mmCIF file with all atom_site columns, C-alpha atoms in Angstrom:
data_model
loop_
_atom_site.group_PDB
_atom_site.id
_atom_site.type_symbol
_atom_site.label_atom_id
_atom_site.label_alt_id
_atom_site.label_comp_id
_atom_site.label_asym_id
_atom_site.label_entity_id
_atom_site.label_seq_id
_atom_site.pdbx_PDB_ins_code
_atom_site.Cartn_x
_atom_site.Cartn_y
_atom_site.Cartn_z
_atom_site.occupancy
_atom_site.B_iso_or_equiv
_atom_site.pdbx_formal_charge
_atom_site.auth_seq_id
_atom_site.auth_comp_id
_atom_site.auth_asym_id
_atom_site.auth_atom_id
_atom_site.pdbx_PDB_model_num
ATOM 1   C CA . UNK B 1 1   ? 0.002   -0.010 -0.001  1.00 75.00 ? 1158 UNK B CA 1
ATOM 2   C CA . UNK B 1 2   ? 1.095   3.516  -0.718  1.00 82.00 ? 1159 UNK B CA 1
ATOM 3   C CA . UNK B 1 3   ? 0.875   6.561  1.507   1.00 90.00 ? 1160 UNK B CA 1
ATOM 4   C CA . UNK B 1 4   ? 1.824   10.201 1.296   1.00 94.00 ? 1161 UNK B CA 1
ATOM 5   C CA . UNK B 1 5   ? 2.584   12.579 4.165   1.00 96.00 ? 1162 UNK B CA 1
ATOM 6   C CA . UNK B 1 6   ? 2.780   16.304 3.718   1.00 96.00 ? 1163 UNK B CA 1
ATOM 7   C CA . UNK B 1 7   ? 4.677   17.510 6.696   1.00 93.00 ? 1164 UNK B CA 1
ATOM 8   C CA . UNK B 1 8   ? 3.199   21.001 6.968   1.00 95.00 ? 1165 UNK B CA 1
ATOM 9   C CA . UNK B 1 9   ? -0.522  21.769 6.874   1.00 95.00 ? 1166 UNK B CA 1
ATOM 10  C CA . UNK B 1 10  ? 0.075   25.502 6.532   1.00 97.00 ? 1167 UNK B CA 1
ATOM 11  C CA . UNK B 1 11  ? 3.076   27.515 5.345   1.00 97.00 ? 1168 UNK B CA 1
ATOM 12  C CA . UNK B 1 12  ? 2.994   31.310 5.612   1.00 97.00 ? 1169 UNK B CA 1
ATOM 13  C CA . UNK B 1 13  ? 5.737   33.245 3.770   1.00 97.00 ? 1170 UNK B CA 1
ATOM 14  C CA . UNK B 1 14  ? 6.404   36.783 2.635   1.00 97.00 ? 1171 UNK B CA 1
ATOM 15  C CA . UNK B 1 15  ? 6.384   37.733 -1.014  1.00 97.00 ? 1172 UNK B CA 1
ATOM 16  C CA . UNK B 1 16  ? 9.732   37.158 -2.802  1.00 97.00 ? 1173 UNK B CA 1
ATOM 17  C CA . UNK B 1 17  ? 10.935  34.757 -0.104  1.00 97.00 ? 1174 UNK B CA 1
ATOM 18  C CA . UNK B 1 18  ? 11.879  31.169 -0.960  1.00 97.00 ? 1175 UNK B CA 1
ATOM 19  C CA . UNK B 1 19  ? 9.579   28.332 0.011   1.00 98.00 ? 1176 UNK B CA 1
ATOM 20  C CA . UNK B 1 20  ? 9.781   24.566 0.414   1.00 97.00 ? 1177 UNK B CA 1
ATOM 21  C CA . UNK B 1 21  ? 6.739   22.326 0.803   1.00 98.00 ? 1178 UNK B CA 1
ATOM 22  C CA . UNK B 1 22  ? 7.666   18.926 2.128   1.00 97.00 ? 1179 UNK B CA 1
ATOM 23  C CA . UNK B 1 23  ? 6.348   15.561 0.983   1.00 97.00 ? 1180 UNK B CA 1
ATOM 24  C CA . UNK B 1 24  ? 7.322   12.060 2.064   1.00 96.00 ? 1181 UNK B CA 1
ATOM 25  C CA . UNK B 1 25  ? 5.908   8.881  0.593   1.00 94.00 ? 1182 UNK B CA 1
ATOM 26  C CA . UNK B 1 26  ? 5.965   5.181  1.242   1.00 89.00 ? 1183 UNK B CA 1
ATOM 27  C CA . UNK B 1 27  ? 5.584   2.525  -1.377  1.00 78.00 ? 1184 UNK B CA 1
ATOM 28  C CA . UNK B 1 28  ? 6.789   -1.005 -1.916  1.00 69.00 ? 1185 UNK B CA 1
ATOM 29  C CA . UNK B 1 29  ? 7.211   -0.549 -5.650  1.00 73.00 ? 1186 UNK B CA 1
ATOM 30  C CA . UNK B 1 30  ? 8.569   2.023  -8.051  1.00 74.00 ? 1187 UNK B CA 1
ATOM 31  C CA . UNK B 1 31  ? 6.584   5.204  -7.941  1.00 83.00 ? 1188 UNK B CA 1
ATOM 32  C CA . UNK B 1 32  ? 5.524   8.118  -9.978  1.00 91.00 ? 1189 UNK B CA 1
ATOM 33  C CA . UNK B 1 33  ? 5.221   11.374 -8.037  1.00 93.00 ? 1190 UNK B CA 1
ATOM 34  C CA . UNK B 1 34  ? 3.149   14.480 -8.597  1.00 95.00 ? 1191 UNK B CA 1
ATOM 35  C CA . UNK B 1 35  ? 2.465   17.926 -7.240  1.00 97.00 ? 1192 UNK B CA 1
ATOM 36  C CA . UNK B 1 36  ? -0.897  19.478 -7.926  1.00 96.00 ? 1193 UNK B CA 1
ATOM 37  C CA . UNK B 1 37  ? -2.066  23.013 -7.043  1.00 96.00 ? 1194 UNK B CA 1
ATOM 38  C CA . UNK B 1 38  ? -5.595  24.101 -6.199  1.00 95.00 ? 1195 UNK B CA 1
ATOM 39  C CA . UNK B 1 39  ? -6.406  27.798 -6.359  1.00 93.00 ? 1196 UNK B CA 1
ATOM 40  C CA . UNK B 1 40  ? -9.455  28.987 -4.388  1.00 88.00 ? 1197 UNK B CA 1
ATOM 41  C CA . UNK B 1 41  ? -12.705 27.607 -5.748  1.00 83.00 ? 1198 UNK B CA 1
ATOM 42  C CA . UNK B 1 42  ? -11.011 25.714 -8.552  1.00 86.00 ? 1199 UNK B CA 1
ATOM 43  C CA . UNK B 1 43  ? -10.091 22.136 -9.424  1.00 89.00 ? 1200 UNK B CA 1
ATOM 44  C CA . UNK B 1 44  ? -6.596  20.680 -9.309  1.00 93.00 ? 1201 UNK B CA 1
ATOM 45  C CA . UNK B 1 45  ? -3.928  21.693 -11.810 1.00 93.00 ? 1202 UNK B CA 1
ATOM 46  C CA . UNK B 1 46  ? -0.801  19.659 -12.399 1.00 93.00 ? 1203 UNK B CA 1
ATOM 47  C CA . UNK B 1 47  ? 2.355   21.560 -11.342 1.00 96.00 ? 1204 UNK B CA 1
ATOM 48  C CA . UNK B 1 48  ? 4.940   18.900 -12.131 1.00 96.00 ? 1205 UNK B CA 1
ATOM 49  C CA . UNK B 1 49  ? 5.587   15.171 -12.150 1.00 94.00 ? 1206 UNK B CA 1
ATOM 50  C CA . UNK B 1 50  ? 8.428   12.721 -11.746 1.00 93.00 ? 1207 UNK B CA 1
ATOM 51  C CA . UNK B 1 51  ? 8.175   9.575  -13.867 1.00 89.00 ? 1208 UNK B CA 1
ATOM 52  C CA . UNK B 1 52  ? 11.853  8.651  -14.404 1.00 86.00 ? 1209 UNK B CA 1
ATOM 53  C CA . UNK B 1 53  ? 15.204  10.152 -15.344 1.00 87.00 ? 1210 UNK B CA 1
ATOM 54  C CA . UNK B 1 54  ? 16.584  13.308 -13.743 1.00 89.00 ? 1211 UNK B CA 1
ATOM 55  C CA . UNK B 1 55  ? 15.661  13.591 -10.085 1.00 90.00 ? 1212 UNK B CA 1
ATOM 56  C CA . UNK B 1 56  ? 15.227  17.380 -10.372 1.00 95.00 ? 1213 UNK B CA 1
ATOM 57  C CA . UNK B 1 57  ? 11.937  18.159 -12.036 1.00 96.00 ? 1214 UNK B CA 1
ATOM 58  C CA . UNK B 1 58  ? 10.886  21.574 -13.235 1.00 96.00 ? 1215 UNK B CA 1
ATOM 59  C CA . UNK B 1 59  ? 7.254   22.561 -13.447 1.00 94.00 ? 1216 UNK B CA 1
ATOM 60  C CA . UNK B 1 60  ? 5.043   25.489 -14.252 1.00 93.00 ? 1217 UNK B CA 1
ATOM 61  C CA . UNK B 1 61  ? 5.123   28.877 -12.523 1.00 92.00 ? 1218 UNK B CA 1
ATOM 62  C CA . UNK B 1 62  ? 8.797   28.529 -11.510 1.00 95.00 ? 1219 UNK B CA 1
ATOM 63  C CA . UNK B 1 63  ? 8.302   25.544 -9.220  1.00 97.00 ? 1220 UNK B CA 1
ATOM 64  C CA . UNK B 1 64  ? 10.656  22.586 -9.047  1.00 97.00 ? 1221 UNK B CA 1
ATOM 65  C CA . UNK B 1 65  ? 10.868  19.385 -7.003  1.00 97.00 ? 1222 UNK B CA 1
ATOM 66  C CA . UNK B 1 66  ? 13.563  16.898 -6.239  1.00 95.00 ? 1223 UNK B CA 1
ATOM 67  C CA . UNK B 1 67  ? 12.987  13.149 -6.017  1.00 94.00 ? 1224 UNK B CA 1
ATOM 68  C CA . UNK B 1 68  ? 15.106  11.559 -3.276  1.00 93.00 ? 1225 UNK B CA 1
ATOM 69  C CA . UNK B 1 69  ? 14.721  7.826  -3.298  1.00 90.00 ? 1226 UNK B CA 1
ATOM 70  C CA . UNK B 1 70  ? 16.858  7.149  -0.213  1.00 90.00 ? 1227 UNK B CA 1
ATOM 71  C CA . UNK B 1 71  ? 14.825  9.595  1.864   1.00 92.00 ? 1228 UNK B CA 1
ATOM 72  C CA . UNK B 1 72  ? 11.535  8.771  0.075   1.00 92.00 ? 1229 UNK B CA 1
ATOM 73  C CA . UNK B 1 73  ? 10.885  12.457 -0.370  1.00 95.00 ? 1230 UNK B CA 1
ATOM 74  C CA . UNK B 1 74  ? 9.623   14.721 -3.119  1.00 96.00 ? 1231 UNK B CA 1
ATOM 75  C CA . UNK B 1 75  ? 9.846   18.279 -1.772  1.00 97.00 ? 1232 UNK B CA 1
ATOM 76  C CA . UNK B 1 76  ? 8.521   21.226 -3.781  1.00 98.00 ? 1233 UNK B CA 1
ATOM 77  C CA . UNK B 1 77  ? 10.508  24.444 -3.943  1.00 98.00 ? 1234 UNK B CA 1
ATOM 78  C CA . UNK B 1 78  ? 10.316  27.924 -5.394  1.00 97.00 ? 1235 UNK B CA 1
ATOM 79  C CA . UNK B 1 79  ? 13.130  30.462 -4.997  1.00 97.00 ? 1236 UNK B CA 1
ATOM 80  C CA . UNK B 1 80  ? 10.874  33.529 -4.890  1.00 97.00 ? 1237 UNK B CA 1
ATOM 81  C CA . UNK B 1 81  ? 7.110   33.383 -4.341  1.00 97.00 ? 1238 UNK B CA 1
ATOM 82  C CA . UNK B 1 82  ? 4.406   35.770 -5.501  1.00 96.00 ? 1239 UNK B CA 1
ATOM 83  C CA . UNK B 1 83  ? 1.080   36.687 -4.004  1.00 96.00 ? 1240 UNK B CA 1
ATOM 84  C CA . UNK B 1 84  ? -0.544  34.673 -6.789  1.00 95.00 ? 1241 UNK B CA 1
ATOM 85  C CA . UNK B 1 85  ? 1.086   31.470 -5.486  1.00 97.00 ? 1242 UNK B CA 1
ATOM 86  C CA . UNK B 1 86  ? -1.329  31.487 -2.556  1.00 97.00 ? 1243 UNK B CA 1
ATOM 87  C CA . UNK B 1 87  ? -3.156  28.173 -2.923  1.00 97.00 ? 1244 UNK B CA 1
ATOM 88  C CA . UNK B 1 88  ? -3.330  24.641 -1.576  1.00 97.00 ? 1245 UNK B CA 1
ATOM 89  C CA . UNK B 1 89  ? -0.704  22.201 -2.791  1.00 98.00 ? 1246 UNK B CA 1
ATOM 90  C CA . UNK B 1 90  ? -1.117  18.440 -2.933  1.00 97.00 ? 1247 UNK B CA 1
ATOM 91  C CA . UNK B 1 91  ? 1.556   15.781 -3.295  1.00 97.00 ? 1248 UNK B CA 1
ATOM 92  C CA . UNK B 1 92  ? 0.450   12.480 -4.840  1.00 95.00 ? 1249 UNK B CA 1
ATOM 93  C CA . UNK B 1 93  ? 1.909   9.113  -5.699  1.00 92.00 ? 1250 UNK B CA 1
ATOM 94  C CA . UNK B 1 94  ? 0.977   6.476  -8.237  1.00 88.00 ? 1251 UNK B CA 1
ATOM 95  C CA . UNK B 1 95  ? 2.500   3.019  -8.437  1.00 74.00 ? 1252 UNK B CA 1
ATOM 96  C CA . UNK B 1 96  ? 1.760   2.818  -12.133 1.00 68.00 ? 1253 UNK B CA 1
ATOM 97  C CA . UNK B 1 97  ? 1.542   -0.918 -11.605 1.00 62.00 ? 1254 UNK B CA 1
ATOM 98  C CA . UNK B 1 98  ? -1.817  -1.078 -13.294 1.00 65.00 ? 1255 UNK B CA 1
ATOM 99  C CA . UNK B 1 99  ? -2.993  0.784  -16.320 1.00 57.00 ? 1256 UNK B CA 1
ATOM 100 C CA . UNK B 1 100 ? -5.462  2.714  -14.199 1.00 72.00 ? 1257 UNK B CA 1
ATOM 101 C CA . UNK B 1 101 ? -2.928  5.071  -12.655 1.00 78.00 ? 1258 UNK B CA 1
ATOM 102 C CA . UNK B 1 102 ? -4.708  5.468  -9.336  1.00 85.00 ? 1259 UNK B CA 1
ATOM 103 C CA . UNK B 1 103 ? -3.363  8.306  -7.210  1.00 90.00 ? 1260 UNK B CA 1
ATOM 104 C CA . UNK B 1 104 ? -2.877  8.476  -3.455  1.00 91.00 ? 1261 UNK B CA 1
ATOM 105 C CA . UNK B 1 105 ? -2.839  12.074 -2.162  1.00 94.00 ? 1262 UNK B CA 1
ATOM 106 C CA . UNK B 1 106 ? -1.312  13.745 0.842   1.00 95.00 ? 1263 UNK B CA 1
ATOM 107 C CA . UNK B 1 107 ? -3.320  15.907 3.174   1.00 96.00 ? 1264 UNK B CA 1
ATOM 108 C CA . UNK B 1 108 ? -2.490  19.146 1.452   1.00 96.00 ? 1265 UNK B CA 1
ATOM 109 C CA . UNK B 1 109 ? -0.415  22.213 2.372   1.00 97.00 ? 1266 UNK B CA 1
ATOM 110 C CA . UNK B 1 110 ? -1.941  25.653 2.333   1.00 97.00 ? 1267 UNK B CA 1
ATOM 111 C CA . UNK B 1 111 ? 0.622   28.166 1.146   1.00 97.00 ? 1268 UNK B CA 1
ATOM 112 C CA . UNK B 1 112 ? -0.212  31.779 2.084   1.00 97.00 ? 1269 UNK B CA 1
ATOM 113 C CA . UNK B 1 113 ? 1.982   34.504 0.603   1.00 97.00 ? 1270 UNK B CA 1
ATOM 114 C CA . UNK B 1 114 ? 1.897   37.799 2.491   1.00 96.00 ? 1271 UNK B CA 1
ATOM 115 C CA . UNK B 1 115 ? 2.845   41.193 0.978   1.00 95.00 ? 1272 UNK B CA 1
ATOM 116 C CA . UNK X 2 1   ? -6.492  21.051 -23.949 1.00 69.00 ? 1238 UNK X CA 1
ATOM 117 C CA . UNK X 2 2   ? -8.211  18.393 -21.886 1.00 66.00 ? 1239 UNK X CA 1
ATOM 118 C CA . UNK X 2 3   ? -11.511 19.571 -20.524 1.00 89.00 ? 1240 UNK X CA 1
ATOM 119 C CA . UNK X 2 4   ? -13.323 17.927 -17.629 1.00 94.00 ? 1241 UNK X CA 1
ATOM 120 C CA . UNK X 2 5   ? -16.597 19.492 -16.677 1.00 95.00 ? 1242 UNK X CA 1
ATOM 121 C CA . UNK X 2 6   ? -18.878 18.861 -13.725 1.00 95.00 ? 1243 UNK X CA 1
ATOM 122 C CA . UNK X 2 7   ? -22.582 19.586 -13.855 1.00 89.00 ? 1244 UNK X CA 1
ATOM 123 C CA . UNK X 2 8   ? -22.793 21.851 -10.821 1.00 91.00 ? 1245 UNK X CA 1
ATOM 124 C CA . UNK X 2 9   ? -20.327 23.988 -8.887  1.00 92.00 ? 1246 UNK X CA 1
ATOM 125 C CA . UNK X 2 10  ? -22.549 24.171 -5.822  1.00 95.00 ? 1247 UNK X CA 1
ATOM 126 C CA . UNK X 2 11  ? -25.361 21.885 -4.737  1.00 96.00 ? 1248 UNK X CA 1
ATOM 127 C CA . UNK X 2 12  ? -27.577 21.885 -1.656  1.00 97.00 ? 1249 UNK X CA 1
ATOM 128 C CA . UNK X 2 13  ? -29.635 18.766 -0.864  1.00 97.00 ? 1250 UNK X CA 1
ATOM 129 C CA . UNK X 2 14  ? -31.646 17.420 2.039   1.00 97.00 ? 1251 UNK X CA 1
ATOM 130 C CA . UNK X 2 15  ? -30.904 14.304 4.073   1.00 97.00 ? 1252 UNK X CA 1
ATOM 131 C CA . UNK X 2 16  ? -32.341 11.218 2.394   1.00 97.00 ? 1253 UNK X CA 1
ATOM 132 C CA . UNK X 2 17  ? -32.456 12.690 -1.110  1.00 97.00 ? 1254 UNK X CA 1
ATOM 133 C CA . UNK X 2 18  ? -30.954 10.829 -4.068  1.00 97.00 ? 1255 UNK X CA 1
ATOM 134 C CA . UNK X 2 19  ? -28.165 12.936 -5.543  1.00 97.00 ? 1256 UNK X CA 1
ATOM 135 C CA . UNK X 2 20  ? -26.521 12.693 -8.957  1.00 97.00 ? 1257 UNK X CA 1
ATOM 136 C CA . UNK X 2 21  ? -23.180 14.331 -9.710  1.00 97.00 ? 1258 UNK X CA 1
ATOM 137 C CA . UNK X 2 22  ? -22.227 14.317 -13.362 1.00 97.00 ? 1259 UNK X CA 1
ATOM 138 C CA . UNK X 2 23  ? -18.813 14.509 -14.960 1.00 97.00 ? 1260 UNK X CA 1
ATOM 139 C CA . UNK X 2 24  ? -17.986 14.783 -18.664 1.00 97.00 ? 1261 UNK X CA 1
ATOM 140 C CA . UNK X 2 25  ? -14.580 14.719 -20.372 1.00 96.00 ? 1262 UNK X CA 1
ATOM 141 C CA . UNK X 2 26  ? -13.916 15.581 -23.998 1.00 94.00 ? 1263 UNK X CA 1
ATOM 142 C CA . UNK X 2 27  ? -10.607 13.804 -24.643 1.00 90.00 ? 1264 UNK X CA 1
ATOM 143 C CA . UNK X 2 28  ? -11.717 10.223 -25.203 1.00 92.00 ? 1265 UNK X CA 1
ATOM 144 C CA . UNK X 2 29  ? -10.054 9.101  -21.947 1.00 93.00 ? 1266 UNK X CA 1
ATOM 145 C CA . UNK X 2 30  ? -10.651 5.546  -20.841 1.00 92.00 ? 1267 UNK X CA 1
ATOM 146 C CA . UNK X 2 31  ? -10.174 6.127  -17.097 1.00 92.00 ? 1268 UNK X CA 1
ATOM 147 C CA . UNK X 2 32  ? -12.393 8.294  -14.960 1.00 95.00 ? 1269 UNK X CA 1
ATOM 148 C CA . UNK X 2 33  ? -12.275 8.869  -11.210 1.00 96.00 ? 1270 UNK X CA 1
ATOM 149 C CA . UNK X 2 34  ? -14.383 10.339 -8.432  1.00 97.00 ? 1271 UNK X CA 1
ATOM 150 C CA . UNK X 2 35  ? -12.711 11.805 -5.324  1.00 97.00 ? 1272 UNK X CA 1
ATOM 151 C CA . UNK X 2 36  ? -13.976 13.629 -2.296  1.00 97.00 ? 1273 UNK X CA 1
ATOM 152 C CA . UNK X 2 37  ? -11.897 16.388 -0.730  1.00 95.00 ? 1274 UNK X CA 1
ATOM 153 C CA . UNK X 2 38  ? -12.119 17.273 2.975   1.00 95.00 ? 1275 UNK X CA 1
ATOM 154 C CA . UNK X 2 39  ? -9.929  19.697 4.951   1.00 91.00 ? 1276 UNK X CA 1
ATOM 155 C CA . UNK X 2 40  ? -6.939  17.956 6.446   1.00 89.00 ? 1277 UNK X CA 1
ATOM 156 C CA . UNK X 2 41  ? -7.660  14.712 4.632   1.00 92.00 ? 1278 UNK X CA 1
ATOM 157 C CA . UNK X 2 42  ? -6.640  15.584 1.099   1.00 92.00 ? 1279 UNK X CA 1
ATOM 158 C CA . UNK X 2 43  ? -8.390  13.754 -1.726  1.00 94.00 ? 1280 UNK X CA 1
ATOM 159 C CA . UNK X 2 44  ? -9.738  10.252 -1.247  1.00 95.00 ? 1281 UNK X CA 1
ATOM 160 C CA . UNK X 2 45  ? -10.758 7.975  -4.103  1.00 94.00 ? 1282 UNK X CA 1
ATOM 161 C CA . UNK X 2 46  ? -14.425 6.920  -4.043  1.00 96.00 ? 1283 UNK X CA 1
ATOM 162 C CA . UNK X 2 47  ? -14.755 4.949  -7.325  1.00 96.00 ? 1284 UNK X CA 1
ATOM 163 C CA . UNK X 2 48  ? -13.068 4.740  -10.667 1.00 94.00 ? 1285 UNK X CA 1
ATOM 164 C CA . UNK X 2 49  ? -13.921 3.336  -14.080 1.00 95.00 ? 1286 UNK X CA 1
ATOM 165 C CA . UNK X 2 50  ? -11.568 2.049  -16.747 1.00 91.00 ? 1287 UNK X CA 1
ATOM 166 C CA . UNK X 2 51  ? -14.126 1.447  -19.457 1.00 90.00 ? 1288 UNK X CA 1
ATOM 167 C CA . UNK X 2 52  ? -17.821 1.843  -20.255 1.00 92.00 ? 1289 UNK X CA 1
ATOM 168 C CA . UNK X 2 53  ? -19.902 -0.096 -17.720 1.00 88.00 ? 1290 UNK X CA 1
ATOM 169 C CA . UNK X 2 54  ? -16.767 -1.087 -15.788 1.00 91.00 ? 1291 UNK X CA 1
ATOM 170 C CA . UNK X 2 55  ? -16.178 0.215  -12.276 1.00 93.00 ? 1292 UNK X CA 1
ATOM 171 C CA . UNK X 2 56  ? -14.045 -0.509 -9.251  1.00 93.00 ? 1293 UNK X CA 1
ATOM 172 C CA . UNK X 2 57  ? -14.267 0.621  -5.662  1.00 94.00 ? 1294 UNK X CA 1
ATOM 173 C CA . UNK X 2 58  ? -11.763 3.074  -4.345  1.00 92.00 ? 1295 UNK X CA 1
ATOM 174 C CA . UNK X 2 59  ? -10.833 3.689  -0.752  1.00 92.00 ? 1296 UNK X CA 1
ATOM 175 C CA . UNK X 2 60  ? -14.171 5.055  0.524   1.00 95.00 ? 1297 UNK X CA 1
ATOM 176 C CA . UNK X 2 61  ? -17.039 3.646  -1.593  1.00 96.00 ? 1298 UNK X CA 1
ATOM 177 C CA . UNK X 2 62  ? -19.590 3.255  1.230   1.00 96.00 ? 1299 UNK X CA 1
ATOM 178 C CA . UNK X 2 63  ? -22.741 5.264  0.606   1.00 95.00 ? 1300 UNK X CA 1
ATOM 179 C CA . UNK X 2 64  ? -21.923 5.875  -3.062  1.00 97.00 ? 1301 UNK X CA 1
ATOM 180 C CA . UNK X 2 65  ? -22.474 4.199  -6.407  1.00 97.00 ? 1302 UNK X CA 1
ATOM 181 C CA . UNK X 2 66  ? -21.412 5.125  -9.942  1.00 97.00 ? 1303 UNK X CA 1
ATOM 182 C CA . UNK X 2 67  ? -22.607 4.749  -13.504 1.00 96.00 ? 1304 UNK X CA 1
ATOM 183 C CA . UNK X 2 68  ? -20.712 4.864  -16.776 1.00 96.00 ? 1305 UNK X CA 1
ATOM 184 C CA . UNK X 2 69  ? -23.002 4.288  -19.726 1.00 95.00 ? 1306 UNK X CA 1
ATOM 185 C CA . UNK X 2 70  ? -20.960 6.333  -22.197 1.00 95.00 ? 1307 UNK X CA 1
ATOM 186 C CA . UNK X 2 71  ? -17.212 6.747  -22.418 1.00 95.00 ? 1308 UNK X CA 1
ATOM 187 C CA . UNK X 2 72  ? -17.242 10.479 -21.866 1.00 96.00 ? 1309 UNK X CA 1
ATOM 188 C CA . UNK X 2 73  ? -19.604 10.546 -18.878 1.00 97.00 ? 1310 UNK X CA 1
ATOM 189 C CA . UNK X 2 74  ? -19.139 9.246  -15.336 1.00 97.00 ? 1311 UNK X CA 1
ATOM 190 C CA . UNK X 2 75  ? -21.843 9.772  -12.724 1.00 97.00 ? 1312 UNK X CA 1
ATOM 191 C CA . UNK X 2 76  ? -21.566 9.600  -8.944  1.00 97.00 ? 1313 UNK X CA 1
ATOM 192 C CA . UNK X 2 77  ? -24.756 8.688  -7.112  1.00 97.00 ? 1314 UNK X CA 1
ATOM 193 C CA . UNK X 2 78  ? -25.596 9.200  -3.475  1.00 97.00 ? 1315 UNK X CA 1
ATOM 194 C CA . UNK X 2 79  ? -28.551 6.866  -2.960  1.00 94.00 ? 1316 UNK X CA 1
ATOM 195 C CA . UNK X 2 80  ? -29.661 8.524  0.267   1.00 96.00 ? 1317 UNK X CA 1
ATOM 196 C CA . UNK X 2 81  ? -27.640 11.611 1.095   1.00 97.00 ? 1318 UNK X CA 1
ATOM 197 C CA . UNK X 2 82  ? -26.437 12.085 4.660   1.00 97.00 ? 1319 UNK X CA 1
ATOM 198 C CA . UNK X 2 83  ? -24.875 15.084 6.374   1.00 97.00 ? 1320 UNK X CA 1
ATOM 199 C CA . UNK X 2 84  ? -21.488 13.355 6.531   1.00 96.00 ? 1321 UNK X CA 1
ATOM 200 C CA . UNK X 2 85  ? -21.407 13.413 2.747   1.00 97.00 ? 1322 UNK X CA 1
ATOM 201 C CA . UNK X 2 86  ? -21.146 17.200 2.765   1.00 98.00 ? 1323 UNK X CA 1
ATOM 202 C CA . UNK X 2 87  ? -17.891 17.708 0.914   1.00 97.00 ? 1324 UNK X CA 1
ATOM 203 C CA . UNK X 2 88  ? -16.140 18.847 -2.267  1.00 96.00 ? 1325 UNK X CA 1
ATOM 204 C CA . UNK X 2 89  ? -16.374 16.246 -5.020  1.00 97.00 ? 1326 UNK X CA 1
ATOM 205 C CA . UNK X 2 90  ? -13.771 16.178 -7.780  1.00 96.00 ? 1327 UNK X CA 1
ATOM 206 C CA . UNK X 2 91  ? -13.871 14.205 -11.005 1.00 96.00 ? 1328 UNK X CA 1
ATOM 207 C CA . UNK X 2 92  ? -10.755 13.311 -13.017 1.00 95.00 ? 1329 UNK X CA 1
ATOM 208 C CA . UNK X 2 93  ? -9.869  11.452 -16.178 1.00 94.00 ? 1330 UNK X CA 1
ATOM 209 C CA . UNK X 2 94  ? -6.785  9.925  -17.770 1.00 91.00 ? 1331 UNK X CA 1
ATOM 210 C CA . UNK X 2 95  ? -5.739  7.877  -20.771 1.00 88.00 ? 1332 UNK X CA 1
ATOM 211 C CA . UNK X 2 96  ? -5.349  4.122  -20.383 1.00 84.00 ? 1333 UNK X CA 1
ATOM 212 C CA . UNK X 2 97  ? -1.739  3.422  -19.481 1.00 80.00 ? 1334 UNK X CA 1
ATOM 213 C CA . UNK X 2 98  ? -1.058  7.056  -18.495 1.00 82.00 ? 1335 UNK X CA 1
ATOM 214 C CA . UNK X 2 99  ? -0.556  8.208  -14.925 1.00 82.00 ? 1336 UNK X CA 1
ATOM 215 C CA . UNK X 2 100 ? -1.441  11.896 -15.300 1.00 87.00 ? 1337 UNK X CA 1
ATOM 216 C CA . UNK X 2 101 ? -4.983  12.746 -14.306 1.00 91.00 ? 1338 UNK X CA 1
ATOM 217 C CA . UNK X 2 102 ? -6.890  15.843 -15.372 1.00 92.00 ? 1339 UNK X CA 1
ATOM 218 C CA . UNK X 2 103 ? -9.369  17.322 -12.942 1.00 94.00 ? 1340 UNK X CA 1
ATOM 219 C CA . UNK X 2 104 ? -12.701 19.099 -13.201 1.00 94.00 ? 1341 UNK X CA 1
ATOM 220 C CA . UNK X 2 105 ? -13.537 22.252 -11.203 1.00 93.00 ? 1342 UNK X CA 1
ATOM 221 C CA . UNK X 2 106 ? -15.324 20.339 -8.426  1.00 94.00 ? 1343 UNK X CA 1
ATOM 222 C CA . UNK X 2 107 ? -18.818 20.301 -6.982  1.00 96.00 ? 1344 UNK X CA 1
ATOM 223 C CA . UNK X 2 108 ? -19.314 21.569 -3.469  1.00 95.00 ? 1345 UNK X CA 1
ATOM 224 C CA . UNK X 2 109 ? -22.178 19.534 -2.018  1.00 97.00 ? 1346 UNK X CA 1
ATOM 225 C CA . UNK X 2 110 ? -23.969 20.515 1.177   1.00 97.00 ? 1347 UNK X CA 1
ATOM 226 C CA . UNK X 2 111 ? -26.420 18.047 2.716   1.00 97.00 ? 1348 UNK X CA 1
ATOM 227 C CA . UNK X 2 112 ? -28.768 19.592 5.253   1.00 96.00 ? 1349 UNK X CA 1
#
């Protein structure tokens, strides 16, 4: 069975500061990892994904994440945040073992960017 | 662009009512999913479907059923709504063999 833990439920930061949202996973098989973002009153939008290859993954809106297999982590980072980055962020894992691609999500991290 | 639409953004129902939530995708995706989202719990999978008329239970299927009569449409049914089913419901779709899911805007359901 897979599980995902997002270590911070809320992260407040000031505009232009760097941010890291932490995600740890557990799985007995190879995994695919995702970060989704949900802006207020909207659905989920894919930020980035790790399927294979380079462990540093770049996504939209200046976000990046690093896959660390030994630490079973997939932390999301941005060097300088904007007010518009205020949203809820979800880390998710898929084992890809079936063709259905079921996702297991973390609890979510609410990022609030203050002026 | 993939488009996943859900029939209502907001819905208010009474306890005991039968509730239908509809989801339509326009990209010929084989897989469709229903999740519920609750604060502090993230998204939890209710049911998914990998083909017309095929369905499988997710992690929290109790109190729900689904219907997939056409490839593009996946319906979530609450046979007798209860207050503990007040939640945000999100639909998603993906291609067979792909792991990336595309989400609709969500339906916020309130059961009084």
